[in-house]
Short mmCIF file of C-alpha atoms (C1' of nucleotides) in Angstrom, two decimals:
data_model
loop_
_atom_site.label_atom_id
_atom_site.label_comp_id
_atom_site.label_asym_id
_atom_site.label_seq_id
_atom_site.Cartn_x
_atom_site.Cartn_y
_atom_site.Cartn_z
CA MET A 1 -38.17 -17.61 -9.09
CA THR A 2 -36.79 -16.82 -5.66
CA HIS A 3 -34.02 -18.96 -4.29
CA ARG A 4 -34.25 -20.46 -0.83
CA VAL A 5 -31.38 -19.22 1.34
CA PHE A 6 -30.16 -20.20 4.79
CA LEU A 7 -28.07 -17.75 6.82
CA VAL A 8 -25.27 -18.81 9.14
CA ASP A 9 -23.57 -16.00 11.03
CA ASP A 10 -22.94 -15.48 14.72
CA HIS A 11 -23.70 -11.78 14.52
CA ALA A 12 -27.40 -11.05 14.67
CA MET A 13 -26.77 -7.67 13.14
CA VAL A 14 -25.16 -9.22 10.12
CA ARG A 15 -28.07 -11.59 9.64
CA ALA A 16 -30.50 -8.71 9.98
CA GLY A 17 -28.46 -6.70 7.53
CA VAL A 18 -28.44 -9.48 4.99
CA ARG A 19 -32.18 -9.96 5.37
CA ALA A 20 -32.78 -6.26 4.94
CA GLU A 21 -30.51 -5.95 1.94
CA LEU A 22 -31.88 -8.97 0.17
CA GLY A 23 -35.50 -8.07 0.90
CA ASP A 24 -37.97 -10.19 -1.01
CA ALA A 25 -35.54 -11.07 -3.75
CA VAL A 26 -34.75 -14.36 -2.04
CA ASP A 27 -36.56 -16.56 0.41
CA VAL A 28 -34.65 -16.74 3.69
CA VAL A 29 -35.80 -20.07 5.06
CA GLY A 30 -33.75 -20.08 8.23
CA GLU A 31 -30.90 -18.70 10.30
CA ALA A 32 -28.31 -20.00 12.68
CA ALA A 33 -25.63 -18.49 14.89
CA ASP A 34 -23.60 -21.59 15.74
CA VAL A 35 -22.51 -24.88 14.22
CA PRO A 36 -25.07 -27.33 15.72
CA THR A 37 -28.04 -25.07 15.06
CA ALA A 38 -26.83 -24.53 11.52
CA ILE A 39 -26.48 -28.24 10.79
CA GLU A 40 -29.92 -28.97 12.21
CA GLY A 41 -31.58 -26.07 10.42
CA ILE A 42 -30.02 -26.76 7.05
CA ARG A 43 -30.86 -30.42 7.29
CA ALA A 44 -34.47 -29.50 8.03
CA THR A 45 -34.96 -26.79 5.42
CA ARG A 46 -32.76 -28.02 2.57
CA PRO A 47 -32.11 -24.59 1.08
CA ASP A 48 -30.75 -23.88 -2.38
CA VAL A 49 -27.88 -21.86 -0.98
CA VAL A 50 -26.29 -21.50 2.43
CA LEU A 51 -24.67 -18.15 3.13
CA LEU A 52 -21.99 -19.24 5.54
CA ASP A 53 -19.87 -17.12 7.84
CA VAL A 54 -16.37 -18.54 7.98
CA HIS A 55 -15.68 -17.68 11.60
CA LEU A 56 -18.14 -19.07 14.12
CA PRO A 57 -17.91 -19.70 17.87
CA GLY A 58 -17.50 -23.39 18.55
CA GLY A 59 -15.90 -24.40 15.28
CA ASP A 60 -15.32 -22.92 11.88
CA GLY A 61 -18.13 -22.44 9.43
CA ARG A 62 -16.22 -25.02 7.46
CA ALA A 63 -17.34 -27.62 10.02
CA VAL A 64 -20.93 -27.08 8.94
CA LEU A 65 -20.02 -27.52 5.33
CA GLU A 66 -17.99 -30.68 5.88
CA ALA A 67 -20.71 -32.20 8.04
CA LEU A 68 -23.38 -31.79 5.37
CA ARG A 69 -21.78 -31.80 1.97
CA GLY A 70 -22.03 -35.56 1.59
CA GLU A 71 -25.52 -35.70 2.94
CA LEU A 72 -26.89 -32.78 0.93
CA PRO A 73 -25.05 -32.62 -2.38
CA ASP A 74 -27.57 -30.29 -3.98
CA VAL A 75 -27.01 -27.52 -1.46
CA ARG A 76 -24.70 -24.78 -2.70
CA TRP A 77 -22.45 -22.91 -0.31
CA LEU A 78 -21.39 -19.29 -0.46
CA ALA A 79 -18.84 -18.22 2.12
CA LEU A 80 -19.25 -14.80 3.70
CA SER A 81 -16.42 -13.43 5.75
CA VAL A 82 -14.66 -10.37 7.04
CA SER A 83 -11.37 -12.03 6.28
CA ASP A 84 -9.62 -11.86 2.96
CA ALA A 85 -6.70 -14.00 4.11
CA ALA A 86 -5.66 -16.47 1.48
CA GLU A 87 -5.67 -19.43 3.85
CA ASP A 88 -9.26 -18.79 4.92
CA VAL A 89 -10.44 -18.47 1.37
CA ILE A 90 -8.64 -21.51 0.05
CA ALA A 91 -9.64 -23.68 3.00
CA VAL A 92 -13.33 -23.06 2.60
CA ILE A 93 -13.20 -23.37 -1.17
CA ARG A 94 -11.41 -26.69 -0.87
CA ALA A 95 -14.08 -27.78 1.61
CA GLY A 96 -16.64 -27.30 -1.14
CA ALA A 97 -17.92 -23.73 -1.11
CA ARG A 98 -18.88 -22.40 -4.52
CA GLY A 99 -17.92 -18.87 -3.75
CA TYR A 100 -16.46 -16.48 -1.25
CA VAL A 101 -17.41 -12.88 -0.70
CA THR A 102 -16.41 -10.43 2.01
CA LYS A 103 -18.79 -8.46 4.16
CA THR A 104 -17.90 -5.30 2.36
CA ILE A 105 -20.06 -6.47 -0.51
CA SER A 106 -23.11 -4.41 -1.38
CA GLY A 107 -26.64 -5.75 -1.16
CA PRO A 108 -27.23 -5.99 -4.90
CA ASP A 109 -23.86 -7.64 -5.42
CA LEU A 110 -24.58 -10.16 -2.69
CA LEU A 111 -27.91 -10.94 -4.29
CA ASP A 112 -26.22 -11.42 -7.61
CA ALA A 113 -23.60 -13.67 -6.04
CA LEU A 114 -26.26 -15.78 -4.34
CA ARG A 115 -28.16 -16.23 -7.57
CA ARG A 116 -25.04 -17.16 -9.46
CA VAL A 117 -24.03 -19.72 -6.88
CA ALA A 118 -27.54 -21.14 -6.87
CA ASP A 119 -27.26 -21.48 -10.64
CA GLY A 120 -24.04 -23.39 -10.34
CA ASP A 121 -21.54 -20.62 -11.00
CA VAL A 122 -18.49 -19.94 -8.91
CA VAL A 123 -18.28 -16.46 -7.44
CA PHE A 124 -15.47 -14.59 -5.78
CA SER A 125 -14.88 -11.10 -4.65
CA PRO A 126 -12.72 -9.63 -7.40
CA ARG A 127 -9.72 -9.15 -5.18
CA LEU A 128 -9.79 -12.78 -4.09
CA ALA A 129 -9.98 -14.38 -7.51
CA GLY A 130 -6.27 -13.94 -8.10
CA PHE A 131 -4.81 -16.08 -5.38
CA VAL A 132 -7.66 -18.56 -5.47
CA LEU A 133 -6.70 -19.32 -9.06
CA ASP A 134 -3.06 -19.33 -8.06
CA ALA A 135 -3.76 -21.87 -5.36
CA PHE A 136 -5.66 -24.11 -7.73
CA SER A 137 -3.04 -23.96 -10.41
CA ALA A 138 -0.26 -24.56 -7.89
CA GLY A 139 -1.81 -27.22 -5.67
CA PRO A 140 -3.67 -29.88 -7.68
CA ALA A 141 -5.83 -30.86 -4.71
CA ALA A 142 -9.04 -29.26 -5.93
CA PRO A 143 -11.76 -31.77 -6.80
CA ALA A 144 -14.48 -29.96 -8.70
CA PRO A 145 -13.48 -27.72 -11.59
CA ALA A 146 -15.41 -24.50 -11.88
CA GLU A 147 -17.89 -24.30 -14.72
CA GLU A 148 -17.58 -20.58 -14.90
CA VAL A 149 -15.48 -18.21 -12.88
CA THR A 150 -17.01 -14.80 -12.61
CA ASP A 151 -15.18 -11.65 -11.68
CA PRO A 152 -11.62 -12.28 -12.74
CA GLY A 153 -10.89 -9.00 -10.99
CA LEU A 154 -8.67 -7.26 -13.43
CA ASP A 155 -11.07 -7.95 -16.26
CA LEU A 156 -13.60 -5.77 -14.53
CA LEU A 157 -11.42 -2.77 -15.17
CA SER A 158 -11.19 -0.85 -18.38
CA ALA A 159 -7.77 -0.34 -19.93
CA ARG A 160 -7.52 3.16 -18.54
CA GLU A 161 -8.61 2.04 -15.12
CA ARG A 162 -5.96 -0.67 -15.09
CA GLU A 163 -3.39 1.93 -15.95
CA VAL A 164 -4.49 4.17 -13.10
CA MET A 165 -4.71 1.18 -10.77
CA GLN A 166 -1.06 0.29 -11.35
CA LEU A 167 0.09 3.81 -10.61
CA LEU A 168 -2.15 4.01 -7.56
CA ALA A 169 -0.69 0.79 -6.22
CA ARG A 170 2.80 2.11 -6.81
CA GLY A 171 2.09 5.01 -4.51
CA TYR A 172 1.80 7.92 -6.91
CA THR A 173 -0.49 10.74 -5.85
CA TYR A 174 -3.48 11.69 -7.97
CA ARG A 175 -1.59 14.75 -9.11
CA GLU A 176 1.43 12.73 -10.21
CA ILE A 177 -0.73 10.22 -12.03
CA GLY A 178 -2.53 13.05 -13.77
CA SER A 179 0.60 14.67 -15.11
CA ARG A 180 2.02 11.30 -16.08
CA LEU A 181 -1.08 10.37 -18.09
CA PHE A 182 -1.73 13.92 -19.27
CA ILE A 183 -5.18 14.09 -17.70
CA SER A 184 -6.58 16.24 -14.92
CA VAL A 185 -6.59 15.34 -11.26
CA LYS A 186 -10.36 15.07 -11.31
CA THR A 187 -10.25 12.45 -14.02
CA VAL A 188 -7.76 10.48 -12.00
CA GLU A 189 -10.13 10.73 -9.06
CA SER A 190 -12.91 9.30 -11.21
CA HIS A 191 -10.84 6.36 -12.36
CA ALA A 192 -9.52 5.73 -8.86
CA SER A 193 -13.02 5.74 -7.47
CA ASN A 194 -14.15 3.28 -10.13
CA VAL A 195 -11.20 1.01 -9.49
CA LEU A 196 -11.84 0.86 -5.76
CA ARG A 197 -15.53 0.24 -6.25
CA LYS A 198 -15.04 -2.46 -8.88
CA LEU A 199 -12.44 -4.29 -6.81
CA GLN A 200 -14.46 -3.82 -3.62
CA LEU A 201 -11.62 -2.09 -1.87
CA SER A 202 -12.09 0.85 0.42
CA ASN A 203 -8.86 2.77 0.05
CA ARG A 204 -5.59 2.81 -1.80
CA ASN A 205 -3.71 1.04 0.94
CA GLU A 206 -5.85 -2.04 0.47
CA LEU A 207 -5.26 -1.63 -3.24
CA THR A 208 -1.52 -1.53 -2.74
CA ARG A 209 -1.63 -4.61 -0.57
CA TRP A 210 -3.89 -6.42 -3.01
CA ALA A 211 -1.67 -5.57 -5.95
CA ALA A 212 1.43 -6.58 -4.03
CA THR A 213 0.08 -9.97 -2.98
CA ASN A 214 -1.08 -10.60 -6.54
CA ARG A 215 2.23 -9.53 -8.02
CA LEU A 216 0.70 -6.82 -10.15
CA LEU A 217 3.46 -4.33 -9.44
CA MET B 1 40.35 15.05 4.67
CA THR B 2 38.13 15.04 1.62
CA HIS B 3 37.52 11.76 -0.12
CA ARG B 4 38.04 11.44 -3.84
CA VAL B 5 34.79 10.40 -5.54
CA PHE B 6 33.95 9.34 -9.07
CA LEU B 7 30.38 9.66 -10.35
CA VAL B 8 28.80 7.18 -12.77
CA ASP B 9 25.26 8.02 -13.83
CA ASP B 10 23.71 8.40 -17.25
CA HIS B 11 21.60 11.36 -16.19
CA ALA B 12 23.52 14.62 -16.28
CA MET B 13 20.97 16.13 -13.94
CA VAL B 14 21.65 13.50 -11.34
CA ARG B 15 25.38 14.05 -11.57
CA ALA B 16 24.87 17.79 -11.26
CA GLY B 17 22.58 17.26 -8.31
CA VAL B 18 25.08 15.06 -6.54
CA ARG B 19 27.83 17.61 -7.16
CA ALA B 20 25.66 20.41 -5.86
CA GLU B 21 24.55 18.51 -2.80
CA LEU B 22 28.00 17.31 -1.88
CA GLY B 23 29.62 20.69 -2.48
CA ASP B 24 33.19 20.89 -1.27
CA ALA B 25 32.76 18.11 1.26
CA VAL B 26 34.25 15.63 -1.19
CA ASP B 27 36.51 15.89 -4.18
CA VAL B 28 34.70 14.79 -7.33
CA VAL B 29 37.56 13.66 -9.51
CA GLY B 30 35.55 12.53 -12.51
CA GLU B 31 32.24 11.61 -14.06
CA ALA B 32 30.94 9.15 -16.60
CA ALA B 33 27.63 8.44 -18.26
CA ASP B 34 28.32 5.02 -19.75
CA VAL B 35 30.28 1.87 -19.07
CA PRO B 36 33.44 2.39 -21.23
CA THR B 37 33.92 5.99 -20.12
CA ALA B 38 33.46 4.94 -16.53
CA ILE B 39 36.04 2.18 -16.74
CA GLU B 40 38.54 4.45 -18.38
CA GLY B 41 37.94 7.34 -16.00
CA ILE B 42 38.08 5.25 -12.85
CA ARG B 43 41.25 3.54 -14.03
CA ALA B 44 42.83 6.96 -14.65
CA THR B 45 41.74 8.71 -11.48
CA ARG B 46 41.75 5.89 -8.93
CA PRO B 47 39.16 7.42 -6.63
CA ASP B 48 38.47 6.38 -3.05
CA VAL B 49 34.82 5.76 -3.81
CA VAL B 50 32.80 5.28 -6.97
CA LEU B 51 29.19 6.35 -6.77
CA LEU B 52 27.67 3.96 -9.26
CA ASP B 53 24.27 4.08 -10.88
CA VAL B 54 22.93 0.57 -11.26
CA HIS B 55 21.12 1.13 -14.54
CA LEU B 56 23.21 2.40 -17.40
CA PRO B 57 22.77 2.36 -21.17
CA GLY B 58 24.99 -0.29 -22.72
CA GLY B 59 25.33 -2.57 -19.74
CA ASP B 60 24.56 -2.51 -16.05
CA GLY B 61 26.60 -0.47 -13.67
CA ARG B 62 27.60 -3.85 -12.34
CA ALA B 63 29.68 -4.34 -15.50
CA VAL B 64 31.89 -1.45 -14.44
CA LEU B 65 32.37 -2.93 -11.03
CA GLU B 66 33.17 -6.41 -12.27
CA ALA B 67 35.62 -5.09 -14.82
CA LEU B 68 37.65 -3.20 -12.25
CA ARG B 69 37.29 -4.86 -8.88
CA GLY B 70 40.23 -7.19 -9.43
CA GLU B 71 42.40 -4.46 -10.92
CA LEU B 72 41.60 -1.84 -8.31
CA PRO B 73 40.98 -3.56 -4.99
CA ASP B 74 41.28 -0.37 -2.96
CA VAL B 75 38.41 1.36 -4.70
CA ARG B 76 35.17 1.24 -2.73
CA TRP B 77 31.82 1.12 -4.51
CA LEU B 78 28.55 2.67 -3.46
CA ALA B 79 25.55 1.82 -5.60
CA LEU B 80 23.06 4.58 -6.29
CA SER B 81 19.76 3.66 -7.86
CA VAL B 82 16.14 4.51 -8.28
CA SER B 83 15.30 0.87 -7.89
CA ASP B 84 14.68 -0.78 -4.58
CA ALA B 85 14.04 -4.20 -6.12
CA ALA B 86 15.66 -6.98 -4.17
CA GLU B 87 17.34 -8.54 -7.17
CA ASP B 88 19.03 -5.29 -8.15
CA VAL B 89 20.31 -4.72 -4.67
CA ILE B 90 21.56 -8.22 -4.09
CA ALA B 91 23.18 -8.47 -7.50
CA VAL B 92 25.28 -5.37 -7.08
CA ILE B 93 26.16 -6.21 -3.49
CA ARG B 94 27.30 -9.64 -4.54
CA ALA B 95 29.37 -8.01 -7.28
CA GLY B 96 31.27 -6.18 -4.59
CA ALA B 97 29.57 -2.90 -3.78
CA ARG B 98 29.95 -1.79 -0.19
CA GLY B 99 26.61 -0.10 -0.06
CA TYR B 100 23.41 0.71 -1.84
CA VAL B 101 21.35 3.85 -1.50
CA THR B 102 18.37 5.07 -3.48
CA LYS B 103 18.10 8.43 -5.16
CA THR B 104 15.60 9.58 -2.61
CA ILE B 105 18.48 10.04 -0.20
CA SER B 106 19.19 13.52 1.07
CA GLY B 107 22.45 15.33 0.40
CA PRO B 108 23.80 15.07 3.95
CA ASP B 109 22.84 11.41 4.15
CA LEU B 110 24.58 10.70 0.85
CA LEU B 111 27.68 12.45 2.09
CA ASP B 112 27.58 10.41 5.25
CA ALA B 113 27.13 7.22 3.24
CA LEU B 114 30.06 8.06 0.99
CA ARG B 115 32.32 8.73 3.96
CA ARG B 116 31.30 5.53 5.66
CA VAL B 117 31.95 3.48 2.55
CA ALA B 118 35.29 5.17 2.06
CA ASP B 119 36.14 4.24 5.65
CA GLY B 120 35.29 0.62 5.02
CA ASP B 121 31.79 0.47 6.43
CA VAL B 122 28.84 -1.07 4.65
CA VAL B 123 25.89 1.23 4.11
CA PHE B 124 22.32 0.58 3.03
CA SER B 125 19.17 2.55 2.80
CA PRO B 126 17.25 1.45 5.86
CA ARG B 127 14.45 -0.10 3.88
CA LEU B 128 16.85 -2.24 1.89
CA ALA B 129 18.84 -3.66 4.75
CA GLY B 130 16.19 -6.21 5.60
CA PHE B 131 16.25 -8.35 2.51
CA VAL B 132 19.94 -7.85 1.95
CA LEU B 133 20.55 -9.53 5.27
CA ASP B 134 17.95 -12.14 4.40
CA ALA B 135 19.72 -12.90 1.15
CA PHE B 136 23.06 -13.24 2.88
CA SER B 137 21.75 -15.49 5.57
CA ALA B 138 19.93 -17.62 3.00
CA GLY B 139 22.49 -17.82 0.22
CA PRO B 140 26.04 -18.26 1.52
CA ALA B 141 27.64 -16.89 -1.64
CA ALA B 142 28.88 -13.61 -0.19
CA PRO B 143 32.66 -13.38 -0.06
CA ALA B 144 33.56 -10.46 2.17
CA PRO B 145 31.82 -10.17 5.50
CA ALA B 146 30.81 -6.68 6.49
CA GLU B 147 32.82 -5.10 9.26
CA GLU B 148 29.91 -2.98 10.31
CA VAL B 149 26.41 -2.86 8.94
CA THR B 150 24.78 0.48 9.45
CA ASP B 151 21.06 1.09 9.31
CA PRO B 152 19.61 -2.34 9.80
CA GLY B 153 16.23 -0.94 8.78
CA LEU B 154 13.79 -2.46 11.19
CA ASP B 155 16.34 -2.10 13.94
CA LEU B 156 16.13 1.62 13.49
CA LEU B 157 12.63 1.54 14.82
CA SER B 158 11.72 1.39 18.46
CA ALA B 159 9.37 -1.34 19.65
CA ARG B 160 6.42 0.98 19.64
CA GLU B 161 7.29 2.30 16.20
CA ARG B 162 7.49 -1.22 14.82
CA GLU B 163 4.06 -1.88 16.24
CA VAL B 164 2.63 1.21 14.60
CA MET B 165 4.46 0.40 11.37
CA GLN B 166 2.78 -2.98 11.10
CA LEU B 167 -0.67 -1.52 11.58
CA LEU B 168 0.08 1.28 9.14
CA ALA B 169 1.17 -1.22 6.52
CA ARG B 170 -2.00 -3.20 7.09
CA GLY B 171 -4.04 -0.18 6.15
CA TYR B 172 -5.48 0.89 9.47
CA THR B 173 -6.21 4.58 9.84
CA TYR B 174 -4.50 6.64 12.50
CA ARG B 175 -7.72 6.66 14.46
CA GLU B 176 -8.05 2.89 14.34
CA ILE B 177 -4.43 2.39 15.36
CA GLY B 178 -4.95 4.77 18.24
CA SER B 179 -7.94 2.97 19.68
CA ARG B 180 -6.27 -0.38 19.14
CA LEU B 181 -3.13 0.66 21.03
CA PHE B 182 -5.03 2.84 23.53
CA ILE B 183 -3.17 5.99 22.59
CA SER B 184 -4.31 9.23 21.00
CA VAL B 185 -4.37 9.97 17.29
CA LYS B 186 -1.65 12.54 17.76
CA THR B 187 0.69 9.99 19.26
CA VAL B 188 0.04 7.71 16.33
CA GLU B 189 0.88 10.59 14.04
CA SER B 190 4.18 11.07 15.86
CA HIS B 191 5.12 7.41 15.55
CA ALA B 192 4.02 7.28 11.93
CA SER B 193 6.08 10.33 11.12
CA ASN B 194 9.12 8.80 12.81
CA VAL B 195 8.65 5.52 10.97
CA LEU B 196 8.46 7.18 7.58
CA ARG B 197 11.47 9.36 8.27
CA LYS B 198 13.60 6.53 9.61
CA LEU B 199 12.78 4.24 6.71
CA GLN B 200 13.19 7.07 4.20
CA LEU B 201 9.68 6.64 2.88
CA SER B 202 7.41 9.52 1.98
CA ASN B 203 3.96 8.15 2.62
CA ARG B 204 2.11 5.14 3.90
CA ASN B 205 1.59 3.67 0.47
CA GLU B 206 5.30 3.26 0.01
CA LEU B 207 5.35 1.77 3.48
CA THR B 208 2.68 -0.73 2.54
CA ARG B 209 4.54 -1.68 -0.60
CA TRP B 210 7.81 -1.96 1.28
CA ALA B 211 6.29 -4.14 3.97
CA ALA B 212 4.55 -6.29 1.39
CA THR B 213 7.67 -6.95 -0.66
CA ASN B 214 9.57 -7.73 2.52
CA ARG B 215 6.84 -10.03 3.81
CA LEU B 216 6.40 -8.07 7.01
CA LEU B 217 2.64 -8.34 6.89
"C1'" DG C 1 -31.91 6.69 -32.81
"C1'" DA C 2 -31.81 5.16 -27.96
"C1'" DG C 3 -29.07 3.09 -24.38
"C1'" DA C 4 -24.86 1.70 -22.34
"C1'" DC C 5 -20.27 2.24 -21.44
"C1'" DC C 6 -16.13 4.86 -21.37
"C1'" DA C 7 -13.13 8.95 -20.78
"C1'" DT C 8 -12.89 13.45 -19.70
"C1'" DC C 9 -13.53 17.34 -16.27
"C1'" DA C 10 -15.75 20.42 -12.53
"C1'" DG C 11 -17.33 21.95 -7.72
"C1'" DG C 12 -17.72 20.87 -3.15
"C1'" DG C 13 -16.93 18.64 1.18
"C1'" DA C 14 -15.62 15.33 4.91
"C1'" DA C 15 -12.06 12.71 6.43
"C1'" DA C 16 -7.49 11.24 6.53
"C1'" DC C 17 -2.70 12.12 6.07
"C1'" DC C 18 1.65 14.36 7.11
"C1'" DC C 19 4.35 17.86 8.90
"C1'" DC C 20 5.74 21.73 11.88
"C1'" DC C 21 6.25 23.35 16.55
"C1'" DG C 22 6.28 22.69 21.48
"C1'" DA C 23 5.76 20.19 25.89
"C1'" DA C 24 5.70 16.78 29.61
"C1'" DC C 25 7.18 12.47 31.78
"C1'" DC C 26 10.24 8.70 32.30
"C1'" DG C 27 14.31 5.74 32.27
"C1'" DA C 28 19.06 5.02 30.97
"C1'" DC C 29 23.58 6.51 30.64
"C1'" DC C 30 27.78 9.24 31.69
"C1'" DG D 1 23.10 16.27 37.84
"C1'" DG D 2 22.68 16.69 32.99
"C1'" DT D 3 21.82 14.71 28.65
"C1'" DC D 4 19.65 11.74 25.59
"C1'" DG D 5 15.98 8.98 23.61
"C1'" DG D 6 11.39 7.02 23.84
"C1'" DT D 7 6.52 7.73 24.59
"C1'" DT D 8 2.88 10.43 25.30
"C1'" DC D 9 0.04 14.49 23.80
"C1'" DG D 10 -1.57 19.22 21.96
"C1'" DG D 11 -2.33 23.20 18.27
"C1'" DG D 12 -2.13 24.39 13.70
"C1'" DG D 13 -2.05 23.95 8.82
"C1'" DG D 14 -1.37 22.40 4.20
"C1'" DT D 15 -2.03 18.36 1.23
"C1'" DT D 16 -4.24 14.19 -0.22
"C1'" DT D 17 -7.85 10.98 -0.47
"C1'" DC D 18 -12.42 9.71 -1.50
"C1'" DC D 19 -17.09 10.44 -2.51
"C1'" DC D 20 -21.02 13.05 -4.30
"C1'" DT D 21 -23.53 15.27 -8.14
"C1'" DG D 22 -23.43 16.65 -12.68
"C1'" DA D 23 -21.83 17.53 -17.35
"C1'" DT D 24 -19.77 16.68 -22.12
"C1'" DG D 25 -18.51 13.88 -25.98
"C1'" DG D 26 -17.13 9.57 -28.10
"C1'" DT D 27 -18.03 4.63 -29.39
"C1'" DC D 28 -20.60 0.53 -29.71
"C1'" DT D 29 -24.67 -2.13 -29.89
"C1'" DC D 30 -29.47 -3.29 -30.37
#
DNA sequence: GAGACCATCAGGGAAACCCCCGAACCGACC
DNA sequence: GGTCGGTTCGGGGGTTTCCCTGATGGTCTC
């Protein structure tokens, strides 16, 4: 069964990219580039999931969500954004989105996330899960508890990968990590590559920042 | 005039390295590898400055300082550590040390730091100065005000260097920083190199970590 | 036993990083 | 007028990062 998806993003290229990546795996029932068009289109098509860009001209994507969540309780919302700032994530989650992924996500992963959200799961990019959970445990303002939280981030990594991740975040070079763990530089490269891919990070600086903000150092 | 210095560090190699680096520029009147030996030696030799490792077996280096500061008020203390954790720094400064440098410091810089401390100045590694000042401005528990604070860290950097530093810490590549600031990649390289040297960091990962722990992002 | 995952390592290559040197221009300061 | 520091670049070169393909062997599960 293909889920019915509505796209909201002000960049036509992004919408085209999402369409191309998703292919026939889902049914894209409509698109919108701004808040009014999105509200109208979603109201008309009643999709299973709305893939919602957080930053839109003429109001946040959150405005769309808040305008319709009462009216269309069966619609699930997955936030899509370039931003990984905690405030953006938490704001849209509090508004009612069932997930939040960044635009660095791969096509297959996006498809998987859409399906999970449509099925009622809660989905985050691995690197975001940490402070989303922090925010929920700290501030008791969240209404709906998550049935299932996928991608707890660290749990994606094997024990060895976690080990390498820590040393990467602490600034050690591949060579230093290798001699510290008594493995070759090439093995460290493998683990590092896996870590970055699994956490959807593109280089070790993002890893360092991620680890620092999540107090994993 | 050569200052009389006492070394406290549990690693013989570190003590040997300090001796070698300092050469005849100072008079090393004694060494110790643990707390009791240090207390005894310092009491016997009454040096101008004690170069004190923060982490010692059988008690912190702070124990040495607290045991002797009342008895020997003329002795100046310079903390030497591998740690740049805020709590370590602040604890030993509050205990009465007149400075704190990490073991990444160069020989000439260490000599300079020792002389400054012996002369009554307060000396920090540039990257530590930030949160030391923060701690003092936040918690008013510090007894002795510093006559002169050298190396205020961020203040070491020019305006342009601070700008580049921020973007570096945020993970932008040299190329991206260049196009964002409308300067060439080579100029970015120059600024980056200056930033790392001035903050005594060896690569941009350490910079990212430093900026993250100091909330400069 | 086949498949899936993990850990280990290799070769190769593009890009980025970091440093060395030198140079030019400019403004401030003595 | 000279010196100093900041900002702007260039050449050159070694190191590091990151990805690609591919290979081996171990464990675990179905």
